[in-house]
Short mmCIF file of C-alpha atoms in Angstrom, two decimals:
data_model
loop_
_atom_site.label_atom_id
_atom_site.label_comp_id
_atom_site.label_asym_id
_atom_site.label_seq_id
_atom_site.Cartn_x
_atom_site.Cartn_y
_atom_site.Cartn_z
CA MET C 1 16.11 30.64 5.80
CA PRO C 2 18.73 30.68 3.00
CA SER C 3 18.54 33.37 0.34
CA GLY C 4 16.27 32.51 -2.58
CA HIS C 5 13.90 30.37 -0.50
CA ASP C 6 10.56 31.28 1.02
CA ARG C 7 9.07 30.24 4.35
CA THR C 8 7.86 26.91 2.92
CA GLY C 9 11.44 25.94 2.09
CA PHE C 10 10.80 26.09 -1.66
CA PRO C 11 12.90 28.10 -4.13
CA SER C 12 11.17 31.44 -4.58
CA GLY C 13 9.69 32.76 -7.82
CA GLN C 14 8.80 31.38 -11.22
CA ASP C 15 12.42 31.58 -12.43
CA ALA C 16 13.37 28.93 -9.88
CA CYS C 17 10.50 26.76 -11.12
CA LEU C 18 11.53 27.14 -14.75
CA GLN C 19 15.15 26.46 -13.85
CA MET C 20 14.06 23.33 -12.06
CA PHE C 21 12.38 21.97 -15.16
CA ASN C 22 15.61 22.32 -17.13
CA LEU C 23 16.99 19.55 -14.92
CA GLU C 24 17.14 16.00 -16.14
CA THR C 25 13.66 14.53 -16.52
CA PRO C 26 12.87 12.27 -13.54
CA ASP C 27 13.22 8.56 -14.22
CA ARG C 28 10.07 6.65 -15.03
CA LEU C 29 11.46 3.92 -12.78
CA GLY C 30 10.90 1.08 -15.22
CA PHE C 31 7.20 0.77 -14.48
CA LEU C 32 4.84 -0.47 -17.18
CA GLU C 33 2.72 2.67 -16.98
CA ALA C 34 3.75 6.02 -15.52
CA LYS C 35 0.36 6.73 -14.03
CA THR C 36 -0.70 7.71 -10.56
CA ILE C 37 -3.45 5.82 -8.83
CA VAL C 38 -6.98 6.26 -10.14
CA HIS C 39 -9.66 5.74 -7.49
CA CYS C 40 -13.19 4.58 -8.16
CA MET C 41 -14.32 7.17 -5.63
CA ARG C 42 -13.36 10.84 -5.61
CA THR C 43 -10.48 11.51 -3.23
CA ASN C 44 -11.46 14.20 -0.77
CA ALA C 45 -8.94 17.04 -0.47
CA ASN C 46 -8.45 19.68 2.22
CA VAL C 47 -7.82 22.38 -0.39
CA GLU C 48 -9.21 22.63 -3.94
CA LEU C 49 -7.12 24.77 -6.30
CA ASP C 50 -8.69 25.57 -9.69
CA ALA C 51 -5.76 26.41 -11.97
CA GLY C 52 -7.97 27.83 -14.71
CA THR C 53 -5.66 28.46 -17.69
CA LYS C 54 -2.52 28.86 -15.59
CA THR C 55 0.54 26.64 -16.02
CA PHE C 56 3.85 26.54 -14.18
CA ALA C 57 5.16 29.08 -16.69
CA SER C 58 2.21 31.46 -16.21
CA GLY C 59 1.40 31.76 -12.53
CA LEU C 60 0.41 28.35 -11.20
CA LEU C 61 3.45 28.02 -8.93
CA PRO C 62 2.63 31.01 -6.64
CA ASP C 63 -0.97 29.77 -6.31
CA LEU C 64 0.25 26.29 -5.43
CA ILE C 65 2.70 27.56 -2.81
CA ALA C 66 -0.05 29.77 -1.33
CA ALA C 67 -2.33 26.71 -1.07
CA LEU C 68 0.37 24.77 0.78
CA ARG C 69 0.92 27.68 3.18
CA ARG C 70 -2.74 27.36 4.15
CA SER C 71 -2.28 23.64 4.77
CA ARG C 72 -0.78 21.42 7.41
CA LYS C 73 1.70 18.61 6.78
CA GLY C 74 -0.24 15.58 5.63
CA ASP C 75 -3.13 17.57 4.13
CA LEU C 76 -4.29 16.76 0.61
CA VAL C 77 -4.35 19.53 -2.01
CA ALA C 78 -6.24 19.09 -5.29
CA VAL C 79 -5.17 20.93 -8.45
CA ILE C 80 -7.80 21.07 -11.19
CA SER C 81 -7.10 22.10 -14.78
CA GLY C 82 -8.41 21.64 -18.28
CA ASP C 83 -4.80 21.42 -19.50
CA PRO C 84 -3.49 17.87 -18.94
CA SER C 85 0.01 18.93 -20.01
CA ILE C 86 0.74 20.38 -16.57
CA GLY C 87 0.72 16.84 -15.17
CA PRO C 88 4.38 15.97 -15.87
CA GLU C 89 5.51 19.33 -14.50
CA LEU C 90 3.38 18.85 -11.37
CA GLU C 91 4.84 15.39 -10.89
CA ALA C 92 8.40 16.75 -11.25
CA TRP C 93 7.64 19.61 -8.87
CA CYS C 94 6.27 17.18 -6.27
CA ARG C 95 9.45 15.15 -6.42
CA PHE C 96 11.61 18.27 -6.25
CA THR C 97 9.82 19.59 -3.15
CA ARG C 98 9.38 16.12 -1.57
CA ASN C 99 5.61 16.20 -1.66
CA SER C 100 3.74 13.16 -3.03
CA LEU C 101 1.35 13.00 -5.97
CA VAL C 102 -1.18 10.42 -4.80
CA ASP C 103 -4.17 10.55 -7.14
CA ILE C 104 -5.26 11.59 -10.62
CA ALA C 105 -8.72 11.52 -12.16
CA VAL C 106 -10.51 13.03 -15.14
CA GLU C 107 -13.83 14.63 -14.34
CA GLU C 108 -15.98 16.16 -17.08
CA GLY C 109 -13.01 16.78 -19.33
CA ARG C 110 -10.82 18.34 -16.64
CA THR C 111 -7.95 16.66 -14.81
CA ARG C 112 -7.80 16.63 -11.02
CA TRP C 113 -4.44 15.90 -9.39
CA VAL C 114 -4.20 15.34 -5.63
CA LEU C 115 -0.92 15.77 -3.81
CA ARG C 116 -0.06 15.18 -0.17
CA TYR C 117 1.77 18.08 1.47
CA GLY C 118 4.91 16.95 3.23
CA GLU C 119 7.88 14.69 2.77
CA ALA C 120 7.30 10.96 2.58
CA ARG C 121 7.46 9.37 5.99
CA GLU C 122 10.14 6.81 6.73
CA ASP C 123 9.10 3.20 6.18
CA LEU C 124 9.98 0.96 9.10
CA GLY C 125 10.86 -1.82 6.66
CA GLY C 126 13.62 0.25 5.08
CA ASP C 127 16.40 -1.99 6.36
CA ARG C 128 14.79 -5.13 4.89
CA PRO C 129 16.43 -6.30 1.64
CA VAL C 130 14.19 -5.91 -1.40
CA GLY C 131 13.02 -9.39 -2.37
CA SER C 132 13.36 -10.96 1.06
CA ARG C 133 9.56 -10.91 1.47
CA LEU C 134 7.19 -12.08 -1.26
CA TRP C 135 3.44 -11.37 -1.32
CA LEU C 136 0.92 -13.49 -3.21
CA TYR C 137 -2.65 -12.36 -3.85
CA THR C 138 -4.28 -15.74 -4.34
CA ASN C 139 -7.68 -14.22 -5.11
CA PHE C 140 -9.73 -11.04 -4.77
CA ASP C 141 -13.17 -12.35 -3.80
CA CYS C 142 -14.05 -12.25 -0.11
CA ASN C 143 -16.85 -13.12 2.30
CA LEU C 144 -16.74 -9.50 3.59
CA SER C 145 -16.96 -6.01 2.05
CA CYS C 146 -14.66 -4.00 4.33
CA ASP C 147 -15.06 -0.29 3.64
CA TYR C 148 -11.30 0.38 3.60
CA CYS C 149 -10.09 -2.65 1.62
CA CYS C 150 -7.04 -1.52 -0.35
CA VAL C 151 -7.84 -3.86 -3.26
CA ARG C 152 -11.66 -3.57 -3.25
CA SER C 153 -12.34 -7.21 -2.31
CA SER C 154 -15.92 -8.27 -1.69
CA PRO C 155 -18.32 -11.17 -2.33
CA LYS C 156 -19.05 -9.57 -5.73
CA ALA C 157 -15.42 -9.03 -6.78
CA PRO C 158 -14.14 -11.28 -9.58
CA ARG C 159 -11.96 -14.02 -8.14
CA ARG C 160 -8.92 -13.45 -10.39
CA ALA C 161 -7.23 -16.48 -8.85
CA LEU C 162 -3.48 -16.86 -9.08
CA GLY C 163 -3.93 -20.63 -9.35
CA ILE C 164 -2.08 -23.58 -7.88
CA GLU C 165 0.16 -24.20 -10.90
CA ARG C 166 1.52 -20.65 -10.92
CA VAL C 167 1.91 -20.75 -7.14
CA ARG C 168 3.95 -23.95 -7.33
CA ARG C 169 6.30 -22.41 -9.88
CA ILE C 170 6.55 -19.18 -7.90
CA ALA C 171 7.40 -21.15 -4.74
CA ILE C 172 10.16 -23.14 -6.45
CA GLU C 173 11.75 -20.05 -8.01
CA ALA C 174 11.32 -18.02 -4.80
CA ALA C 175 13.29 -20.63 -2.84
CA GLU C 176 16.10 -20.42 -5.42
CA LEU C 177 16.13 -16.61 -5.05
CA GLY C 178 16.51 -16.78 -1.28
CA VAL C 179 13.07 -15.45 -0.30
CA SER C 180 12.88 -15.64 3.50
CA GLU C 181 9.13 -15.04 4.02
CA ILE C 182 6.02 -15.57 1.92
CA PHE C 183 2.73 -13.80 2.67
CA VAL C 184 -0.47 -15.24 1.24
CA THR C 185 -3.41 -12.86 1.07
CA GLY C 186 -6.54 -11.95 -0.89
CA GLY C 187 -9.54 -11.40 -0.87
CA GLU C 188 -10.11 -14.12 1.66
CA PRO C 189 -7.81 -17.04 0.78
CA PHE C 190 -10.08 -19.57 2.49
CA MET C 191 -12.65 -18.93 -0.26
CA LEU C 192 -10.44 -21.08 -2.50
CA PRO C 193 -10.97 -24.85 -2.59
CA ASP C 194 -7.24 -25.44 -3.19
CA ILE C 195 -5.91 -23.11 -0.49
CA GLY C 196 -4.43 -26.09 1.36
CA GLU C 197 -2.29 -27.03 -1.66
CA ILE C 198 -1.30 -23.39 -2.16
CA LEU C 199 -0.13 -23.01 1.42
CA ALA C 200 1.69 -26.34 1.38
CA ALA C 201 3.64 -25.25 -1.71
CA CYS C 202 4.53 -21.90 -0.16
CA ALA C 203 5.49 -23.36 3.21
CA ALA C 204 7.86 -25.81 1.51
CA ALA C 205 9.72 -22.83 0.04
CA ALA C 206 9.80 -20.45 3.02
CA PRO C 207 8.00 -19.70 6.31
CA THR C 208 4.55 -18.53 5.28
CA THR C 209 2.03 -16.14 6.81
CA LEU C 210 -1.62 -16.39 5.78
CA LEU C 211 -3.69 -13.20 6.07
CA THR C 212 -7.31 -14.07 6.85
CA ASN C 213 -10.39 -12.73 8.61
CA GLY C 214 -10.60 -16.02 10.52
CA MET C 215 -14.32 -16.46 9.94
CA LEU C 216 -14.36 -19.59 7.75
CA PHE C 217 -12.75 -22.20 9.99
CA ALA C 218 -15.51 -24.80 9.80
CA GLY C 219 -16.31 -27.98 7.86
CA ARG C 220 -13.86 -28.86 5.08
CA ARG C 221 -12.07 -25.53 5.61
CA LEU C 222 -11.31 -26.53 9.19
CA GLU C 223 -9.95 -29.82 7.88
CA THR C 224 -7.75 -27.86 5.48
CA LEU C 225 -6.52 -25.72 8.37
CA ARG C 226 -5.66 -28.82 10.39
CA SER C 227 -3.62 -30.23 7.49
CA LEU C 228 -1.20 -27.29 7.43
CA PRO C 229 2.31 -27.52 8.95
CA ARG C 230 2.20 -25.51 12.20
CA GLU C 231 5.95 -24.96 12.25
CA ARG C 232 5.87 -23.25 8.82
CA VAL C 233 2.52 -21.42 8.73
CA THR C 234 1.47 -18.39 10.78
CA LEU C 235 -2.08 -17.07 10.70
CA GLN C 236 -2.45 -13.28 10.68
CA ILE C 237 -6.07 -12.58 11.64
CA SER C 238 -7.68 -9.16 11.32
CA LEU C 239 -9.25 -7.73 14.47
CA ASP C 240 -9.67 -3.96 14.38
CA SER C 241 -10.75 -3.09 17.92
CA PRO C 242 -11.05 -4.47 21.46
CA THR C 243 -14.87 -4.32 21.28
CA PRO C 244 -17.34 -5.00 18.44
CA GLU C 245 -18.53 -1.49 17.51
CA ARG C 246 -15.56 -0.13 15.55
CA HIS C 247 -14.60 -3.46 14.00
CA GLU C 248 -18.16 -4.03 12.80
CA SER C 249 -18.55 -0.48 11.50
CA HIS C 250 -15.90 -1.40 8.90
CA ARG C 251 -16.56 -5.10 8.42
CA GLY C 252 -20.24 -5.73 9.11
CA LYS C 253 -22.56 -6.76 11.92
CA GLY C 254 -21.62 -9.90 13.81
CA THR C 255 -18.08 -10.10 12.41
CA TRP C 256 -16.25 -9.30 15.65
CA ALA C 257 -17.55 -12.31 17.57
CA ARG C 258 -16.96 -14.64 14.62
CA THR C 259 -13.41 -13.38 14.26
CA ARG C 260 -12.70 -13.88 17.97
CA LYS C 261 -14.02 -17.42 17.61
CA GLY C 262 -11.69 -17.96 14.65
CA ILE C 263 -8.72 -16.70 16.66
CA GLU C 264 -9.53 -19.09 19.48
CA ARG C 265 -9.97 -21.98 17.02
CA ALA C 266 -6.62 -21.29 15.33
CA ARG C 267 -4.83 -21.16 18.66
CA ALA C 268 -6.53 -24.32 19.83
CA GLU C 269 -5.28 -26.07 16.68
CA GLY C 270 -1.73 -25.13 17.62
CA PHE C 271 -1.02 -22.30 15.19
CA ARG C 272 0.95 -19.18 15.88
CA VAL C 273 -1.58 -16.35 15.54
CA ARG C 274 -0.64 -12.75 14.77
CA LEU C 275 -3.35 -10.14 15.37
CA ALA C 276 -3.64 -7.28 12.88
CA ALA C 277 -5.64 -4.10 13.45
CA THR C 278 -6.38 -1.47 10.83
CA VAL C 279 -7.02 1.83 12.62
CA SER C 280 -7.95 5.42 11.76
CA THR C 281 -6.11 7.38 14.46
CA ASP C 282 -3.19 7.21 16.86
CA ALA C 283 -5.70 7.01 19.72
CA GLU C 284 -7.25 3.87 18.21
CA ALA C 285 -3.79 2.39 17.78
CA GLU C 286 -2.91 3.05 21.42
CA GLU C 287 -6.20 1.58 22.59
CA PHE C 288 -5.48 -1.60 20.66
CA ARG C 289 -1.94 -1.80 22.05
CA SER C 290 -3.33 -1.64 25.57
CA PHE C 291 -5.80 -4.40 24.69
CA LEU C 292 -2.99 -6.61 23.35
CA ASP C 293 -0.82 -5.87 26.39
CA ALA C 294 -3.66 -6.91 28.68
CA HIS C 295 -3.98 -10.19 26.76
CA HIS C 296 -0.20 -10.76 26.80
CA VAL C 297 0.15 -10.67 23.01
CA SER C 298 3.85 -10.23 22.24
CA GLU C 299 5.22 -7.53 19.93
CA GLU C 300 6.11 -10.03 17.20
CA ASN C 301 2.51 -11.25 17.15
CA ARG C 302 0.85 -7.89 16.58
CA VAL C 303 0.46 -5.61 13.55
CA ILE C 304 -1.14 -2.17 13.88
CA ARG C 305 -1.47 -0.18 10.67
CA ARG C 306 -3.32 2.91 9.52
CA ILE C 307 -5.98 2.89 6.83
CA ALA C 308 -4.40 3.59 3.44
CA LEU C 309 -6.23 5.83 0.99
CA ARG C 310 -6.43 3.14 -1.66
CA GLY C 311 -9.06 0.78 -2.97
CA SER C 312 -12.41 1.20 -1.21
CA ALA C 313 -11.16 3.70 1.39
CA THR C 314 -12.50 7.25 1.24
CA GLN C 315 -10.15 8.52 3.95
CA GLY C 316 -6.82 7.47 5.39
CA ILE C 317 -3.12 7.97 4.72
CA ALA C 318 -2.46 8.86 1.08
CA LEU C 319 0.47 6.75 -0.07
CA ALA C 320 2.53 7.20 -3.21
CA ARG C 321 5.21 4.90 -4.59
CA ALA C 322 7.97 7.00 -3.00
CA ASP C 323 6.46 6.36 0.45
CA LEU C 324 6.80 2.60 0.18
CA VAL C 325 9.88 0.42 0.41
CA PRO C 326 9.05 -2.24 -2.20
CA GLU C 327 7.83 -5.70 -1.24
CA VAL C 328 7.46 -7.83 -4.35
CA THR C 329 3.77 -8.62 -4.80
CA ILE C 330 2.28 -11.01 -7.34
CA THR C 331 -1.32 -11.23 -8.52
CA ALA C 332 -2.94 -12.89 -11.51
CA GLU C 333 -2.42 -9.55 -13.33
CA GLY C 334 1.34 -9.31 -12.79
CA VAL C 335 4.04 -8.02 -10.45
CA PHE C 336 3.44 -5.01 -8.19
CA TRP C 337 5.65 -2.76 -6.07
CA HIS C 338 3.78 -3.28 -2.78
CA PRO C 339 0.71 -5.17 -1.48
CA VAL C 340 -1.08 -1.94 -0.47
CA GLY C 341 -1.62 -1.10 -4.15
CA ALA C 342 -1.84 -4.50 -5.83
CA GLU C 343 -4.64 -3.31 -8.09
CA ASP C 344 -3.28 0.08 -9.07
CA SER C 345 -1.38 0.99 -12.22
CA ASP C 346 1.03 3.31 -10.42
CA LEU C 347 2.46 0.32 -8.54
CA LEU C 348 2.43 -2.14 -11.45
CA VAL C 349 5.97 -3.18 -12.36
CA SER C 350 5.38 -5.85 -15.01
CA ARG C 351 2.60 -7.94 -16.51
CA GLU C 352 5.07 -10.84 -16.79
CA ILE C 353 5.59 -12.91 -13.67
CA PHE C 354 8.12 -15.42 -14.99
CA PRO C 355 10.95 -15.93 -14.75
CA LEU C 356 10.65 -14.70 -11.19
CA ALA C 357 14.30 -13.59 -11.14
CA GLU C 358 13.53 -11.00 -13.81
CA SER C 359 10.52 -9.71 -11.84
CA PHE C 360 12.69 -9.29 -8.74
CA ALA C 361 15.37 -7.55 -10.79
CA ALA C 362 12.81 -5.14 -12.23
CA VAL C 363 11.62 -4.14 -8.75
CA ARG C 364 15.17 -3.74 -7.43
CA GLY C 365 16.14 -1.69 -10.46
CA ALA C 366 13.15 0.60 -10.02
CA PHE C 367 13.99 0.99 -6.34
CA ASP C 368 17.60 1.88 -7.11
CA ARG C 369 16.50 4.52 -9.62
CA GLU C 370 14.02 5.96 -7.13
CA TYR C 371 16.72 6.47 -4.51
CA GLU C 372 19.30 7.65 -7.01
CA HIS C 373 16.78 10.37 -7.88
CA GLN C 374 16.44 11.25 -4.21
CA ARG C 375 20.22 11.55 -3.92
CA ARG C 376 20.23 13.96 -6.88
CA LEU C 377 17.55 16.02 -5.14
CA ALA C 378 19.67 16.19 -1.99
CA MET C 379 22.45 17.72 -4.08
CA ILE C 380 20.08 20.20 -5.70
CA PHE C 381 19.08 21.51 -2.27
CA ASN C 382 22.61 22.39 -1.17
CA CYS C 383 22.34 25.92 0.29
CA ALA C 384 25.97 26.77 0.99
#
């Protein structure tokens, strides 16, 4: 280990910390609000550190490093203090050490910050140009109340519809900007009476994938499904496990069989169907892969992702902005950095959607500043 660093790889001592904070203040990345995500539910942490009256200048740093030494990579560490002014320093320290600040909440007059120990994992979409994929949240109401929904959709959630007129304009401008894929999600998009028009507008602009639970393909909704252009629309249907128990523990009794029926219906109608599983562990992921292999589902028609600690989830992978290669996401509330946090202020880029070119430029600019900051950090850590 180089001189001046401890076993965690951090510069040793408070002097190093104070020297760090004389560096240029980290960019705010052009986001509307420089806030971390605020959950409706308390985020559980592996370690709780009560800072008392300590700050980075008066002993908090050694306590924080000691807490991380007791932790494993990926663990969540909560720092609690009655002094909200330590927040910017904690955020800067997290960036400097390549940990991620993933949550902030105020409880009884004290602030509770939660950071994830360990460098941000690589995103497999890192080689995809920013702006090539566009996500639209058409609505937030849903026929299900999944316990890990990253945007808290449910039958009781306000619809907050994007609306056909905005979608038409978005589709026209997206085509001019060279968007290569459009993803339409919710909520459950088939709750909307005009979902057929929405999908037709999107498919005219770019190949379109509709994310759905597949449970509403009946009556007029089935007629809407049949009206869609098969060569331009893919259905991504959520199925979380090979058998009902795990799927229904998240989504509700009877949902597994109805989803399987929806998959069969979509295939029978001639649509390309992509199966998407949201899983808790690597073992669950491997089990689902084996299931898909047995049913001859090709790699391009499968999505297996871990639960994200956002929205309704009380456990899962804690994701911060730095963990996510941006995918421009539009809701009725504005433009967001990524679909996994399309309700959260830390991922809000702009309240203004139009002109779409400016929204794309804002996301690209924020992304460039994020990685310019990472390049500066790499220089800071030169050891010889």
